[in-house]
C-alpha atoms as a printed R data frame, in Angstrom:
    type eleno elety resid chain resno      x       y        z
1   ATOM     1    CA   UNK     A     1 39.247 124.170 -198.529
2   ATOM     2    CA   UNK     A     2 39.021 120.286 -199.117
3   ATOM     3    CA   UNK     A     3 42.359 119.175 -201.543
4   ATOM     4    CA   UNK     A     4 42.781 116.059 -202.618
5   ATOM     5    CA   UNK     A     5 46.048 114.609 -204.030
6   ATOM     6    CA   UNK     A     6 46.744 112.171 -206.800
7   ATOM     7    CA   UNK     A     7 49.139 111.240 -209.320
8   ATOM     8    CA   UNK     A     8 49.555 109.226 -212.139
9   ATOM     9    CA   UNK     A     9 51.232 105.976 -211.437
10  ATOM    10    CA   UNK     A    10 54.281 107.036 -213.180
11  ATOM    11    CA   UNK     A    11 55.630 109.206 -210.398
12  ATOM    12    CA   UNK     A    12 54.548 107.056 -207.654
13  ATOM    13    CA   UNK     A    13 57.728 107.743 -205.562
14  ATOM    14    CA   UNK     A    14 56.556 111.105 -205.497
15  ATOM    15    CA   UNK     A    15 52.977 111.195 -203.719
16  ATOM    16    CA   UNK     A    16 54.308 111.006 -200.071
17  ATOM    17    CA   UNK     A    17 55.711 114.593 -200.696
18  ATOM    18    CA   UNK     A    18 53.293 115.990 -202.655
19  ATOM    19    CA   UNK     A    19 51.354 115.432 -199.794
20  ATOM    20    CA   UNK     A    20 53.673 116.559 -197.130
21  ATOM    21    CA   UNK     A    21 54.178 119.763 -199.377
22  ATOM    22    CA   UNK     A    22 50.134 120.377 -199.554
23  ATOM    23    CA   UNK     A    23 48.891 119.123 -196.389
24  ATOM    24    CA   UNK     A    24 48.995 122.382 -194.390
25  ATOM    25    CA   UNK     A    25 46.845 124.265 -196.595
26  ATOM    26    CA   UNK     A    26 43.227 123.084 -195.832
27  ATOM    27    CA   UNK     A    27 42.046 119.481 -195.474
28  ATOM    28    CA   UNK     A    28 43.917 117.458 -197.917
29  ATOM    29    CA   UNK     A    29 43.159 113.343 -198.447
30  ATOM    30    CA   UNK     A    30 45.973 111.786 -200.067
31  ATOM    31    CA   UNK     A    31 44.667 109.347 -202.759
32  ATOM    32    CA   UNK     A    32 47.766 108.160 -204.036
33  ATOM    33    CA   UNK     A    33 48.136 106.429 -206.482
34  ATOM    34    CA   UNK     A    34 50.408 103.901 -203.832
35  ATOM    35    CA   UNK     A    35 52.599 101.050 -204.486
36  ATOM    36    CA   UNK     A    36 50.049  98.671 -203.509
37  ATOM    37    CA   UNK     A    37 47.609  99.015 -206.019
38  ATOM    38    CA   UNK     A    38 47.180  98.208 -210.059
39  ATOM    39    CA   UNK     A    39 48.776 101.433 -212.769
40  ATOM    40    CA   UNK     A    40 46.588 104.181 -213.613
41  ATOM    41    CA   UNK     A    41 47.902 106.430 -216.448
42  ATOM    42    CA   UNK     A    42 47.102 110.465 -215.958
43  ATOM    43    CA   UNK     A    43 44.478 109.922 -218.261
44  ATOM    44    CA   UNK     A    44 42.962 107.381 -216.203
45  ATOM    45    CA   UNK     A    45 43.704 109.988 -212.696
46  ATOM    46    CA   UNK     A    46 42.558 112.801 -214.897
47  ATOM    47    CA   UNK     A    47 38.600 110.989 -214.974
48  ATOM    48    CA   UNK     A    48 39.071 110.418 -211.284
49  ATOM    49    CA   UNK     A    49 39.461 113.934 -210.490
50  ATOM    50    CA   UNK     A    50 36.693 114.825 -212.813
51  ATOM    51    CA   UNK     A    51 34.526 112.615 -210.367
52  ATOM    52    CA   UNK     A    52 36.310 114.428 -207.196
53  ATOM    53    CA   UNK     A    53 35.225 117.491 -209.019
54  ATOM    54    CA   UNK     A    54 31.966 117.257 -210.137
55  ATOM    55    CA   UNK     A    55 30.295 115.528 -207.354
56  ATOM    56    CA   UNK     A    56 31.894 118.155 -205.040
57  ATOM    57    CA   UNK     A    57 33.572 115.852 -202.848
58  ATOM    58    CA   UNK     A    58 36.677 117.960 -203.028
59  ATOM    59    CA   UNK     A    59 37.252 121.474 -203.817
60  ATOM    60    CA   UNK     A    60 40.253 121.581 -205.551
61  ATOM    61    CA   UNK     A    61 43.094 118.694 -206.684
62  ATOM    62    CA   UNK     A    62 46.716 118.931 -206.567
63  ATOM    63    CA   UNK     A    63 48.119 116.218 -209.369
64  ATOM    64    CA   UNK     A    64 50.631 115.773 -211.756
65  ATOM    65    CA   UNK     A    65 52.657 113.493 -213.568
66  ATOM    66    CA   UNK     A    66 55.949 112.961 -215.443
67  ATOM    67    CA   UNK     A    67 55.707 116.147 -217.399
68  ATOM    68    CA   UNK     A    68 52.976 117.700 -215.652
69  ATOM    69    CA   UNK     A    69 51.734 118.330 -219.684
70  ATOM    70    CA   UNK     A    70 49.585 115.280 -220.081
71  ATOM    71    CA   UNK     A    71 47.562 115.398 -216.866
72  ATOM    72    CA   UNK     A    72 46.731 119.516 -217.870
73  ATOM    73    CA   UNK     A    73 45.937 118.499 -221.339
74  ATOM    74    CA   UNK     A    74 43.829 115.362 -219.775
75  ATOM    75    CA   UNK     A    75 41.885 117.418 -216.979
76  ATOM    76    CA   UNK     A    76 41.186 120.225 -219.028
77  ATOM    77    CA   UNK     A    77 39.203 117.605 -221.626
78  ATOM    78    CA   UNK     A    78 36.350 116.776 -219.156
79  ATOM    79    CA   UNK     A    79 33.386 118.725 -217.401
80  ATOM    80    CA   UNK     A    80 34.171 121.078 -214.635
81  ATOM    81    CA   UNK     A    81 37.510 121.182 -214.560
82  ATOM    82    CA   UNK     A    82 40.148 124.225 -214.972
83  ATOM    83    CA   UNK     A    83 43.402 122.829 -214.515
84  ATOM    84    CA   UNK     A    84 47.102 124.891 -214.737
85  ATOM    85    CA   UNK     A    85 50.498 123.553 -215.269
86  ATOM    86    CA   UNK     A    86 52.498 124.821 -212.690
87  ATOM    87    CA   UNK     A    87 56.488 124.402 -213.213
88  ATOM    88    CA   UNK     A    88 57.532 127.207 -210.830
89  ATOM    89    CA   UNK     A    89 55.772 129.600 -208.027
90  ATOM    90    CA   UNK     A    90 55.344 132.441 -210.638
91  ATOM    91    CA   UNK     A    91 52.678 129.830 -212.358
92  ATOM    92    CA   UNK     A    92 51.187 128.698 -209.397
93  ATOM    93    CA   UNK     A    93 50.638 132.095 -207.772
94  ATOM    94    CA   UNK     A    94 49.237 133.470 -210.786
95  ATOM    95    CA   UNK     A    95 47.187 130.787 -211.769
96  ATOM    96    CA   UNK     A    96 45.366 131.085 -207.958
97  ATOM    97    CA   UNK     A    97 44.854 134.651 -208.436
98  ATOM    98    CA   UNK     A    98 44.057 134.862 -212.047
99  ATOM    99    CA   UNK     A    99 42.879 131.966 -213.045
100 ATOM   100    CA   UNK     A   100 40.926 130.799 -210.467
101 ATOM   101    CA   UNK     A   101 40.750 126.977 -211.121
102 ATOM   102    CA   UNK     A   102 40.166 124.241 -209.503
103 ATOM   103    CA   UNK     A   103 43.228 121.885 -210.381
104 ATOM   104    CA   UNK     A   104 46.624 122.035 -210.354
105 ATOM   105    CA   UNK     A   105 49.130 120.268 -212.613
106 ATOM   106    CA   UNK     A   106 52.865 119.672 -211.596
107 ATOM   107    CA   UNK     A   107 55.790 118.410 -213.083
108 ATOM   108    CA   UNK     A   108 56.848 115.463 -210.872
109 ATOM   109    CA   UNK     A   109 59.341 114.053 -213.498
110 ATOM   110    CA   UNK     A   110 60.665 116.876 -216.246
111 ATOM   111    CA   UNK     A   111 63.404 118.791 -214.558
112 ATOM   112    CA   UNK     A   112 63.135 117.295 -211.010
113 ATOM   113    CA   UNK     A   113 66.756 117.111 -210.072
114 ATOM   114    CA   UNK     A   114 68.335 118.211 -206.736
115 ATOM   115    CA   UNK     A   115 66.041 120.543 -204.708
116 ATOM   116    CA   UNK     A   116 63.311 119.627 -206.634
117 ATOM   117    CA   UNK     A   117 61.388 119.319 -203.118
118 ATOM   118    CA   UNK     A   118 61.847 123.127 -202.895
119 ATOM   119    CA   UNK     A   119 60.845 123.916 -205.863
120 ATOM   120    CA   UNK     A   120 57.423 121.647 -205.481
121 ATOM   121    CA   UNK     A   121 57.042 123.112 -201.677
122 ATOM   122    CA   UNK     A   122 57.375 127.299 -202.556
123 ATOM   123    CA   UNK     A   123 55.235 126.232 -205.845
124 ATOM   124    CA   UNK     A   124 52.624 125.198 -203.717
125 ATOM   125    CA   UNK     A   125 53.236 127.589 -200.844
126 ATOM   126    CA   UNK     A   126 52.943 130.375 -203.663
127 ATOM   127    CA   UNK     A   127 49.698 128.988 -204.860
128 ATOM   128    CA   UNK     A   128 47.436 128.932 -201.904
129 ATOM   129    CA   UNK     A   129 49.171 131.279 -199.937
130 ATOM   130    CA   UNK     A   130 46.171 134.285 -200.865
131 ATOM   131    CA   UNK     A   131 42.871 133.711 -201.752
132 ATOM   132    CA   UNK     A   132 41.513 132.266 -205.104
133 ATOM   133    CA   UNK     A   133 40.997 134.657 -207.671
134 ATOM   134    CA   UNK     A   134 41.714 138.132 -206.038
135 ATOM   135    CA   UNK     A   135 43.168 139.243 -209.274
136 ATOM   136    CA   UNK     A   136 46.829 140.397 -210.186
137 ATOM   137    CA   UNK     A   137 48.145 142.964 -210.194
138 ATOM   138    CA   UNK     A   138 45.401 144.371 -207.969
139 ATOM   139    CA   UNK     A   139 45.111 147.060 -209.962
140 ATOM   140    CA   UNK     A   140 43.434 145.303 -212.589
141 ATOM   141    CA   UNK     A   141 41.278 143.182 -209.992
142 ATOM   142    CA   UNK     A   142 38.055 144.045 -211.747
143 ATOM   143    CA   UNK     A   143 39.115 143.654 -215.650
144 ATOM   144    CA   UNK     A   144 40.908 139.943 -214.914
145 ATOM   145    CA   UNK     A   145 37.867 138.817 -212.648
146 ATOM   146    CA   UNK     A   146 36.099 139.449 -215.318
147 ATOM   147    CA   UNK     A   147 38.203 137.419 -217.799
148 ATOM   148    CA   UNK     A   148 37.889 134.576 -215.495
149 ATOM   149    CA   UNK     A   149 34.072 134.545 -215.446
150 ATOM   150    CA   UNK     A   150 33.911 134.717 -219.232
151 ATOM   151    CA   UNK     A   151 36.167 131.712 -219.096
152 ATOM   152    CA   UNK     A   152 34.482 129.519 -216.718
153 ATOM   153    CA   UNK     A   153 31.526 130.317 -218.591
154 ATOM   154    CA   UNK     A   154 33.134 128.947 -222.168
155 ATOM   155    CA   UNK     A   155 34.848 125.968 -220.388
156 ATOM   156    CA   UNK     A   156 31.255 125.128 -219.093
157 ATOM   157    CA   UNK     A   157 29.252 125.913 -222.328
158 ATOM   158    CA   UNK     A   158 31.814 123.756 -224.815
159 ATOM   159    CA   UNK     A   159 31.598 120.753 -222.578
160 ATOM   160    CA   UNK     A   160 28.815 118.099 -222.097
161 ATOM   161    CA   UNK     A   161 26.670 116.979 -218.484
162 ATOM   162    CA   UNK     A   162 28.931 115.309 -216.620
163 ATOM   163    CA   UNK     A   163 26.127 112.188 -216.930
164 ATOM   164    CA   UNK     A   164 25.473 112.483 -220.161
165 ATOM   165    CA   UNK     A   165 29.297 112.379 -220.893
166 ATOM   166    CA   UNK     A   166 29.954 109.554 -218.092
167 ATOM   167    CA   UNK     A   167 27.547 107.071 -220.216
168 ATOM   168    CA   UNK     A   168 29.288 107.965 -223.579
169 ATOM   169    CA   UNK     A   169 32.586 106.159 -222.213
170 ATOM   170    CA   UNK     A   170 33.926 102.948 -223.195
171 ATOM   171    CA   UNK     A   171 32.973 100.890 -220.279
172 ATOM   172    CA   UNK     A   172 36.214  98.666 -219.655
173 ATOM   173    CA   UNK     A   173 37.789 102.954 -219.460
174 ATOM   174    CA   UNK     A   174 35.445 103.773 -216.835
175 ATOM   175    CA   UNK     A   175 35.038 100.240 -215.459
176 ATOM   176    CA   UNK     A   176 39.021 100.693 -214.433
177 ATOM   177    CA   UNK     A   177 38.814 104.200 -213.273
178 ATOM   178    CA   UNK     A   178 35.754 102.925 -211.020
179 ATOM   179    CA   UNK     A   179 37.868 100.109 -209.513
180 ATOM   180    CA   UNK     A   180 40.008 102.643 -207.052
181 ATOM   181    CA   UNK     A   181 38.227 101.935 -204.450
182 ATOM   182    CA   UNK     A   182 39.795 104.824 -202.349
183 ATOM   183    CA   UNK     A   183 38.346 107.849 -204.777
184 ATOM   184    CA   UNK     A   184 34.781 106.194 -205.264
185 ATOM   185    CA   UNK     A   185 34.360 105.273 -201.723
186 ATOM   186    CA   UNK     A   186 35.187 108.816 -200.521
187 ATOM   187    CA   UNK     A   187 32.768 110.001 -203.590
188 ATOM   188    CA   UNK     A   188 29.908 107.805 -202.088
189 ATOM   189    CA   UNK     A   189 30.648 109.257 -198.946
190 ATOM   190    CA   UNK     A   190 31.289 112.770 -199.201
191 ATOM   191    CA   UNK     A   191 30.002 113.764 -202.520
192 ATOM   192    CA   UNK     A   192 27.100 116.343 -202.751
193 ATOM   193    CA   UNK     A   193 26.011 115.889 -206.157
194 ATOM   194    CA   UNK     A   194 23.501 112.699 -205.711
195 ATOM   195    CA   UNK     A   195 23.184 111.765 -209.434
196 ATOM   196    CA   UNK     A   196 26.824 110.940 -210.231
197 ATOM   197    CA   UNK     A   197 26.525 109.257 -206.667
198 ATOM   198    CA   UNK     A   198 23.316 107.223 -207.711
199 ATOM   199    CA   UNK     A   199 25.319 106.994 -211.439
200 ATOM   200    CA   UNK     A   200 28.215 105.306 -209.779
201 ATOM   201    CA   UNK     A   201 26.297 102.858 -207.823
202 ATOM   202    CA   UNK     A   202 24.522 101.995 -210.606
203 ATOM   203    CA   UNK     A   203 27.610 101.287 -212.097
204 ATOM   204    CA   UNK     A   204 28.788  99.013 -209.471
């Protein structure tokens, strides 16, 4: 599996261990957001993974921010993403079973005191630790796979073309979520779906 990790510029501080915590579970490219660079709000990080996403240049995004709310709320707005909020490993394990998504959520401010590393590291641990959508309890394998298809199926139908919703967007929005270089780069160089490649350099 190819993760990719971002958060919102509020919780900065944060991204070097959200990527230590996730970096053993498949190929993961840390893409901040870093010190160096300008703010992006999770709304703003929420249309970057959308990109990651849909162009297939990542399989699945570990994010957050303060509250871990916003950045669910955010994600779960745009095209081809199903994203869980994941506060403790009970969430994240069921959410990878269940659920089946292809974004997780975390809270890297609300409730982060001491040990919060732990709590972020068995969260994580807990999520990818068995295969995507298996099912739980096991019992019931068939019945929730089932749920999760009819799901997918709603979150795609209720939700525009990723191009056609890409050119409805303010321009100076997109304009700034097409200025980290890092994410578009990696999009024009990994990505398998060619038109939001050809879209973004037509953008450029």
């Amino acid at each position: 599996m190819k993760i990719g990790v971002i958060q919102a510029s509020s919780q900065i501080e944060k991204n070097n261990m959200l990527y230590e915590c996730t970096k053993d579970y498949g190929e993961v490219i840390n893409f901040g957001c870093f010190e160096n660079e300008e703010n992006y709000s999770y709304v703003e990080i929420a249309l970057e993974i959308c990109l990651l996403i849909s162009s297939q240049a990542v399989d699945f995004v570990v994010t957050g921010c303060s509250s871990g709310q916003g950045m669910m709320i955010a994600c779960n707005s745009l095209p081809n993403l199903i994203c869980g909020y994941l506060p403790t490993p009970q969430d994240a394990y069921l959410f990878g079973r269940i659920n089946d998504g292809n974004v997780a959520s975390l809270p890297l401010g609300l409730n982060y005191g001491w040990s919060g590393e732990i709590n972020l590291k068995v969260t994580l641990q807990q999520l990818f630790e068995e295969p995507f959508g298996i099912g739980y309890p096991l019992k019931d394998a068939k019945r929730k796979q089932e749920d999760t298809k009819k799901i997918k199926a709603l979150n795609q139908l209720c939700k525009k073309d990723i191009i056609e919703f890409l050119n409805e967007i303010d321009p100076s929005f997109i304009n700034k979520v097409l200025s980290k270089n890092n994410v578009i780069d990696y999009i024009l160089e990994q990505g398998k779906d060619k038109r939001i490649k050809q879209w973004i350099l037509n953008r450029r």
